[in-house]
Coordinates of C-alpha atoms in Angstrom, one line a residue:
X398 CA 115.8 -54.7 3.5
X399 CA 113.5 -57.4 4.8
X400 CA 112.8 -58.8 1.4
X401 CA 116.5 -58.7 0.5
X402 CA 117.3 -60.7 3.5
X403 CA 114.7 -63.3 2.7
X404 CA 116.3 -63.6 -0.8
X405 CA 119.7 -64.0 0.9
X406 CA 118.3 -66.9 3.0
X407 CA 117.0 -68.6 -0.1
X408 CA 120.5 -68.1 -1.7
X409 CA 122.2 -69.9 1.3
X410 CA 119.6 -72.7 1.2
X411 CA 120.4 -73.3 -2.5
X412 CA 124.2 -72.9 -2.5
X413 CA 125.4 -74.1 1.0
X414 CA 126.0 -77.7 -0.1
X415 CA 127.8 -76.6 -3.2
X416 CA 130.5 -74.7 -1.3
X417 CA 130.8 -77.0 1.6
X418 CA 134.5 -77.5 2.7
X419 CA 135.7 -74.7 0.4
X420 CA 136.5 -71.5 2.3
X421 CA 137.1 -69.3 -0.7
X422 CA 133.8 -70.4 -2.4
X423 CA 132.0 -69.8 0.9
X424 CA 133.4 -66.2 1.1
X425 CA 132.5 -65.5 -2.5
X426 CA 129.0 -67.1 -2.6
X427 CA 127.6 -66.7 1.0
X428 CA 129.6 -64.3 3.1
X429 CA 130.3 -61.5 0.7
X430 CA 126.7 -61.2 -0.6
X431 CA 125.4 -60.5 2.9
X432 CA 128.0 -57.8 3.5
X433 CA 127.2 -56.3 0.1
X434 CA 123.5 -56.4 1.0
X435 CA 124.3 -54.4 4.1
X436 CA 125.7 -51.7 1.8
X437 CA 129.5 -52.3 2.0
X438 CA 131.6 -52.2 -1.2
X439 CA 134.0 -55.2 -1.0
X440 CA 135.9 -53.9 -4.0
X441 CA 136.8 -50.5 -2.5
X442 CA 140.1 -50.7 -0.6
X443 CA 139.2 -47.5 1.3
X444 CA 136.3 -49.3 2.8
X445 CA 137.1 -53.0 2.8
X446 CA 140.6 -54.6 3.1
X447 CA 140.8 -58.3 2.6
X448 CA 143.5 -60.4 4.3
X449 CA 144.1 -57.5 6.7
X450 CA 147.2 -57.8 8.9
X451 CA 148.5 -55.8 11.8
X452 CA 151.9 -55.9 13.6
X453 CA 151.6 -57.9 16.9
X454 CA 155.3 -57.8 17.6
X455 CA 158.3 -59.8 16.6
X456 CA 157.5 -62.7 19.0
X457 CA 154.0 -63.2 17.7
X458 CA 152.9 -64.5 14.3
X459 CA 149.2 -63.9 13.8
X460 CA 147.4 -64.8 10.5
X461 CA 145.6 -62.0 8.7
X462 CA 141.9 -61.5 9.3
X463 CA 139.7 -62.2 6.3
X464 CA 138.1 -58.7 6.1
X465 CA 138.6 -55.4 7.9
X466 CA 135.9 -52.7 7.3
X467 CA 136.8 -49.0 7.6
X468 CA 135.1 -45.7 8.1
X469 CA 137.0 -42.5 7.8
X470 CA 140.3 -44.5 7.6
X471 CA 139.6 -46.3 11.0
X472 CA 138.6 -50.0 11.3
X473 CA 135.0 -50.4 12.6
X474 CA 134.6 -54.1 12.4
X475 CA 136.4 -57.3 11.5
X476 CA 135.1 -60.5 9.8
X477 CA 136.6 -63.9 10.1
X478 CA 135.2 -66.5 7.7
X479 CA 135.4 -70.3 7.6
X480 CA 134.1 -72.8 5.1
X481 CA 130.6 -74.2 5.2
X482 CA 130.6 -77.2 7.5
X483 CA 133.4 -75.9 9.7
X484 CA 132.2 -76.0 13.3
X485 CA 132.2 -72.6 14.9
X486 CA 133.3 -72.3 18.5
X487 CA 131.7 -69.8 20.8
X488 CA 134.9 -67.8 20.6
X489 CA 137.7 -67.1 18.1
X490 CA 141.2 -66.2 19.4
X491 CA 142.3 -64.6 16.1
X492 CA 139.3 -62.4 15.9
X493 CA 139.8 -61.4 19.5
X494 CA 143.4 -60.4 18.9
X495 CA 142.4 -58.1 16.0
X496 CA 139.5 -56.7 18.1
X497 CA 141.9 -55.8 21.0
X498 CA 144.4 -54.2 18.6
X499 CA 141.8 -51.7 17.2
X500 CA 140.1 -49.6 19.9
X501 CA 137.8 -48.0 17.3
X502 CA 136.4 -51.4 16.2
X503 CA 133.5 -52.5 18.4
X504 CA 132.2 -55.4 16.4
X505 CA 133.7 -58.8 15.5
X506 CA 131.9 -61.2 13.1
X507 CA 132.7 -64.9 12.9
X508 CA 130.9 -67.0 10.2
X509 CA 130.9 -70.1 8.1
X510 CA 128.3 -68.6 5.7
X511 CA 125.5 -70.5 7.4
X512 CA 126.1 -69.7 11.0
X513 CA 126.9 -66.1 12.1
X514 CA 128.3 -65.0 15.4
X515 CA 128.5 -61.3 16.4
X516 CA 130.8 -60.2 19.3
X517 CA 131.5 -56.9 21.1
X518 CA 133.0 -55.9 24.4
X519 CA 130.2 -55.5 26.9
X520 CA 132.0 -57.2 29.8
X521 CA 135.4 -55.6 29.6
X522 CA 136.2 -52.5 27.4
X523 CA 138.4 -53.4 24.3
X524 CA 138.4 -57.1 25.1
X525 CA 136.1 -59.2 22.9
X526 CA 133.4 -61.0 24.9
X527 CA 133.7 -64.8 25.2
X528 CA 130.1 -65.2 24.1
X529 CA 128.4 -63.6 21.0
X530 CA 125.5 -61.3 21.7
X531 CA 123.7 -62.3 18.5
X532 CA 123.7 -65.8 16.9
X533 CA 122.1 -66.5 13.6
X534 CA 121.8 -69.8 11.8
X535 CA 120.5 -69.0 8.4
X536 CA 119.2 -72.5 7.7
X537 CA 117.4 -73.2 11.0
X538 CA 116.3 -69.9 12.5
X539 CA 112.7 -68.9 11.6
X540 CA 113.7 -65.3 10.9
X541 CA 116.9 -63.3 10.4
X542 CA 117.8 -60.9 13.2
X543 CA 116.3 -57.9 11.3
X544 CA 116.6 -55.3 14.1
X545 CA 120.3 -56.0 14.6
X546 CA 121.2 -56.3 10.9
X547 CA 119.5 -53.0 10.3
X548 CA 121.9 -51.4 12.9
X549 CA 125.1 -52.6 11.1
X550 CA 124.1 -51.4 7.6
X551 CA 126.7 -49.0 6.2
X552 CA 124.2 -46.2 6.1
X553 CA 123.1 -46.7 9.7
X554 CA 126.3 -47.9 11.4
X555 CA 126.8 -46.5 14.9
X556 CA 129.0 -48.3 17.4
X557 CA 127.2 -46.8 20.4
X558 CA 123.8 -48.1 19.2
X559 CA 125.4 -51.5 18.6
X560 CA 126.8 -51.5 22.1
X561 CA 123.4 -50.5 23.5
X562 CA 121.8 -53.4 21.6
X563 CA 124.4 -55.8 22.9
X564 CA 124.0 -54.7 26.5
X565 CA 120.3 -55.3 26.3
X566 CA 120.8 -58.7 24.7
X567 CA 123.3 -59.8 27.3
X568 CA 121.0 -58.6 30.1
X569 CA 118.1 -60.5 28.5
X570 CA 120.2 -63.7 28.2
X571 CA 121.4 -63.5 31.8
X572 CA 117.8 -63.0 32.9
X573 CA 116.6 -66.1 31.0
X574 CA 119.4 -68.2 32.5
X575 CA 118.5 -67.0 36.0
X576 CA 114.8 -67.7 35.4
X577 CA 115.6 -71.2 34.2
X578 CA 117.6 -71.7 37.4
X579 CA 114.8 -70.3 39.7
X580 CA 112.0 -72.1 37.9
X581 CA 113.7 -75.5 38.1
X582 CA 111.6 -77.7 40.4
X583 CA 113.0 -77.8 43.9
X584 CA 113.9 -81.1 45.4
X585 CA 111.1 -80.9 48.0
X586 CA 108.5 -80.2 45.3
X587 CA 109.8 -83.1 43.3
X588 CA 109.5 -85.4 46.3
X589 CA 105.9 -84.3 46.9
X590 CA 104.9 -84.7 43.2
X591 CA 106.3 -88.2 42.9
X592 CA 105.3 -89.5 46.4
X593 CA 102.4 -91.5 45.0
X594 CA 104.2 -92.6 41.8
X595 CA 107.8 -93.6 42.6
X596 CA 108.2 -97.1 44.1
X597 CA 111.9 -96.8 44.8
X598 CA 113.4 -95.2 47.8
X599 CA 113.4 -91.4 47.1
X600 CA 117.1 -90.7 47.1
X601 CA 118.9 -87.7 45.8
X602 CA 119.6 -89.5 42.5
X603 CA 115.9 -90.5 42.1
X604 CA 114.9 -86.8 42.6
X605 CA 117.5 -85.7 40.0
X606 CA 116.2 -88.2 37.5
X607 CA 112.7 -86.9 38.0
X608 CA 113.5 -83.1 37.8
X609 CA 113.5 -82.9 33.9
X610 CA 110.5 -85.1 33.7
X611 CA 108.6 -82.9 36.1
X612 CA 109.6 -79.8 34.3
X613 CA 108.3 -81.2 31.0
X614 CA 105.1 -82.3 32.8
X615 CA 104.5 -78.8 34.1
X616 CA 104.9 -77.4 30.7
X617 CA 102.5 -79.9 29.2
X618 CA 100.0 -79.3 32.0
X619 CA 100.1 -75.5 31.2
X620 CA 99.7 -76.2 27.5
X621 CA 96.7 -78.4 28.1
X622 CA 95.1 -75.9 30.4
X623 CA 95.6 -73.2 27.8
X624 CA 94.1 -75.5 25.1
X625 CA 91.1 -76.2 27.3
X626 CA 90.4 -72.5 27.8
X627 CA 90.6 -71.9 24.0
X628 CA 88.2 -74.8 23.2
X629 CA 85.8 -73.7 25.9
X630 CA 85.6 -70.1 24.6
X631 CA 87.1 -70.0 21.1
X632 CA 85.5 -66.7 20.0
X633 CA 87.0 -64.8 22.9
X634 CA 90.5 -66.4 22.5
X635 CA 90.6 -65.6 18.8
X636 CA 89.6 -62.0 19.3
X637 CA 92.1 -61.6 22.1
X638 CA 94.9 -63.1 20.1
X639 CA 94.0 -61.0 17.0
X640 CA 94.0 -57.8 19.2
X641 CA 97.4 -58.7 20.8
X642 CA 98.9 -59.7 17.5
X643 CA 97.7 -56.5 15.8
X644 CA 99.2 -54.3 18.5
X645 CA 102.5 -56.2 18.5
X646 CA 102.8 -55.8 14.8
X647 CA 102.3 -52.1 15.0
X648 CA 105.3 -51.6 17.3
X649 CA 108.5 -50.9 15.4
X650 CA 111.5 -49.4 17.1
X651 CA 113.1 -46.9 14.7
X652 CA 116.7 -45.7 14.3
X653 CA 115.5 -42.3 15.3
X654 CA 114.2 -43.6 18.7
X655 CA 117.4 -45.6 19.3
X656 CA 119.6 -42.6 18.5
X657 CA 117.5 -40.4 20.9
X658 CA 117.8 -43.1 23.6
X659 CA 121.6 -43.0 23.1
X660 CA 121.6 -39.2 23.6
X661 CA 119.5 -39.5 26.8
X662 CA 121.8 -42.3 28.1
X663 CA 124.9 -40.2 27.4
X664 CA 123.5 -37.2 29.2
X665 CA 122.7 -39.4 32.3
X666 CA 126.0 -41.1 32.4
X667 CA 126.9 -44.4 34.0
X668 CA 125.7 -43.3 37.5
X669 CA 122.1 -43.0 36.2
X670 CA 121.4 -46.3 34.5
X671 CA 118.3 -46.6 32.2
X672 CA 116.6 -48.9 29.8
X673 CA 113.8 -48.5 27.3
X674 CA 110.5 -50.0 26.2
X675 CA 108.8 -49.2 22.9
X676 CA 105.0 -49.0 22.8
X677 CA 102.4 -48.3 20.1
X678 CA 102.0 -44.7 21.2
X679 CA 105.5 -43.6 22.4
X680 CA 109.0 -44.6 23.3
X681 CA 109.5 -45.0 27.0
X682 CA 112.8 -44.6 28.9
X683 CA 112.8 -45.8 32.5
X684 CA 115.1 -46.4 35.4
X685 CA 116.9 -49.7 34.9
X686 CA 115.4 -51.3 38.0
X687 CA 111.8 -51.4 36.8
X688 CA 109.9 -50.5 33.7
X689 CA 107.3 -48.6 35.6
X690 CA 109.8 -46.1 36.9
X691 CA 109.5 -43.8 33.9
X692 CA 111.7 -40.8 33.6
X693 CA 110.6 -39.7 30.1
X694 CA 108.5 -40.5 27.1
X695 CA 109.5 -39.6 23.5
X696 CA 106.9 -38.9 20.8
X697 CA 109.0 -38.9 17.7
X698 CA 108.4 -39.5 14.0
X699 CA 106.3 -36.4 13.6
X700 CA 106.8 -32.8 12.4
X701 CA 107.1 -31.5 16.0
X702 CA 108.6 -34.2 18.3
X703 CA 107.9 -33.9 22.0
X704 CA 109.5 -35.1 25.2
X705 CA 107.4 -35.7 28.3
X706 CA 109.0 -35.7 31.7
X707 CA 107.4 -36.5 35.1
X708 CA 108.2 -33.1 36.5
X709 CA 106.0 -30.0 37.3
X710 CA 105.9 -27.3 34.7
X711 CA 107.4 -24.6 37.0
X712 CA 110.4 -26.8 37.6
X713 CA 111.0 -27.5 33.9
X714 CA 110.5 -24.0 32.5
X715 CA 113.7 -22.4 34.0
X716 CA 115.7 -25.2 32.4
X717 CA 114.1 -24.9 29.0
X718 CA 113.7 -21.1 28.3
X719 CA 113.9 -21.6 24.5
X720 CA 111.3 -24.3 24.2
X721 CA 107.5 -24.4 24.1
X722 CA 106.3 -26.3 27.2
X723 CA 102.9 -27.2 28.6
X724 CA 101.4 -29.6 31.2
X725 CA 99.3 -32.2 29.3
X726 CA 98.4 -34.0 32.5
X727 CA 99.0 -33.8 36.2
X728 CA 102.6 -34.3 37.2
X729 CA 103.9 -34.2 33.6
X730 CA 105.5 -31.5 31.4
X731 CA 105.6 -31.7 27.6
X732 CA 108.6 -30.1 25.8
X733 CA 108.1 -29.4 22.1
X734 CA 111.1 -29.7 19.9
X735 CA 111.9 -28.5 16.4
X736 CA 113.8 -31.7 15.7
X737 CA 114.8 -34.8 17.5
X738 CA 118.4 -33.7 17.7
X739 CA 117.3 -30.9 20.2
X740 CA 117.2 -33.6 22.9
X741 CA 120.9 -32.8 23.1
X742 CA 119.9 -29.5 24.8
X743 CA 117.8 -31.2 27.5
X744 CA 120.6 -32.6 29.7
X745 CA 119.6 -30.7 32.9
X746 CA 115.9 -31.7 32.5
X747 CA 116.7 -35.4 31.9
X748 CA 119.0 -35.6 34.9
X749 CA 116.4 -33.9 37.0
X750 CA 113.7 -36.3 35.9
X751 CA 115.9 -39.3 36.7
X752 CA 116.8 -37.9 40.1
X753 CA 113.2 -37.2 40.9
X754 CA 112.1 -40.7 40.1
X755 CA 115.0 -42.1 42.1
X756 CA 114.1 -40.0 45.1
X757 CA 110.4 -41.0 44.9
X758 CA 111.2 -44.7 44.6
X759 CA 113.7 -44.5 47.5
X760 CA 110.8 -43.4 49.7
X761 CA 108.9 -46.5 48.6
X762 CA 106.0 -44.6 47.1
X763 CA 104.7 -47.2 44.6
X764 CA 101.5 -45.4 43.8
X765 CA 102.8 -42.0 42.7
X766 CA 101.4 -40.1 39.8
X767 CA 104.1 -41.2 37.4
X768 CA 103.3 -44.9 37.6
X769 CA 99.6 -44.2 37.4
X770 CA 100.2 -42.2 34.2
X771 CA 101.4 -45.4 32.6
X772 CA 97.9 -46.9 32.9
X773 CA 95.4 -47.4 30.1
X774 CA 93.6 -44.1 30.3
X775 CA 96.5 -41.7 29.6
X776 CA 95.8 -39.1 26.9
X777 CA 97.5 -39.1 23.6
X778 CA 99.6 -36.1 22.7
X779 CA 97.5 -33.5 21.0
X780 CA 94.3 -34.8 22.6
X781 CA 94.8 -33.8 26.2
X782 CA 92.7 -31.0 27.6
X783 CA 95.5 -28.5 27.9
X784 CA 96.6 -28.9 24.3
X785 CA 93.1 -29.0 22.9
X786 CA 92.5 -25.6 24.6
X787 CA 95.8 -24.2 23.1
X788 CA 97.4 -23.7 26.5
X789 CA 101.0 -23.8 25.3
X790 CA 103.4 -21.9 27.6
X791 CA 106.8 -20.7 26.5

């Protein structure tokens, strides 16, 4: 799919100017091809209905939406298309009306063939968010949003996974905004920094004028410090960068992992919030407050998937009588599955693991065995002492 998306980007680069100002040409030449690339058949009325209209009542006249896409006779997402060159707002009332009318549809797409906006309902159920959770400018962004576009392929489409993706994106965006606010230079710091530079009386207006200048100066100072370190020890920097790049490139969050995460999240419910982090060795699910508060690790993509939970073996065994279990390291139990789908049967264990971590953290014990197990010296599955000696317990 990556190669196909790169070809699509080239298509937009070549054709965008030729269809500028023409909505029908934009749909035919730029919008439709991406939807086709994602696996949807625009010529099958059972799957795709152009100019889709619903009844909003006698007192309201709402224009049809450009496309409605269906799965098992129910709409799953809507697309509203404008011509190339048409400025897209951050919100579209027409798209929001159709979104609210179809509870099964959890995705709204607004595009002019070059810019794409993807909406869902993270803030309020069945009400389209005011801001898109993914934006893609085909002509200016360095890379397409591969991870997200993979999720909305026809063969992979799962509204719960899309919602999970959107929730994480929204949380990330909120955090970035908050960090920008927190890291803005405080007035007292600005006054101290410019005391020997500014010749005017240091008023509030002068301080405000200096704030963006100081922010840029701090960034430049950090860049120069980094550059100096690289020039002083180039061999070490190159090796470190190569090692980090190699590890990053090896991490790829799979559909199997995201589906498993959704199962875990459903078992835990809204009262036990979690998040995830993918690593080279395993997929980690942790309490939402902190990434070191780990409640389970998933080792998938193998013939016999395993789930590790930070609970003693004697506590887990009564809850998993039909599974092979063993203790690969102190404080952890490994549950061997026949298939990833068997995570559906581990609800009691997952809730117990979450509750255990919550209880430990509530006591303020930051040095417990669970957090230590996230260190660099943890054994890989299949190499721990208990497994190497064949100590599997049923």
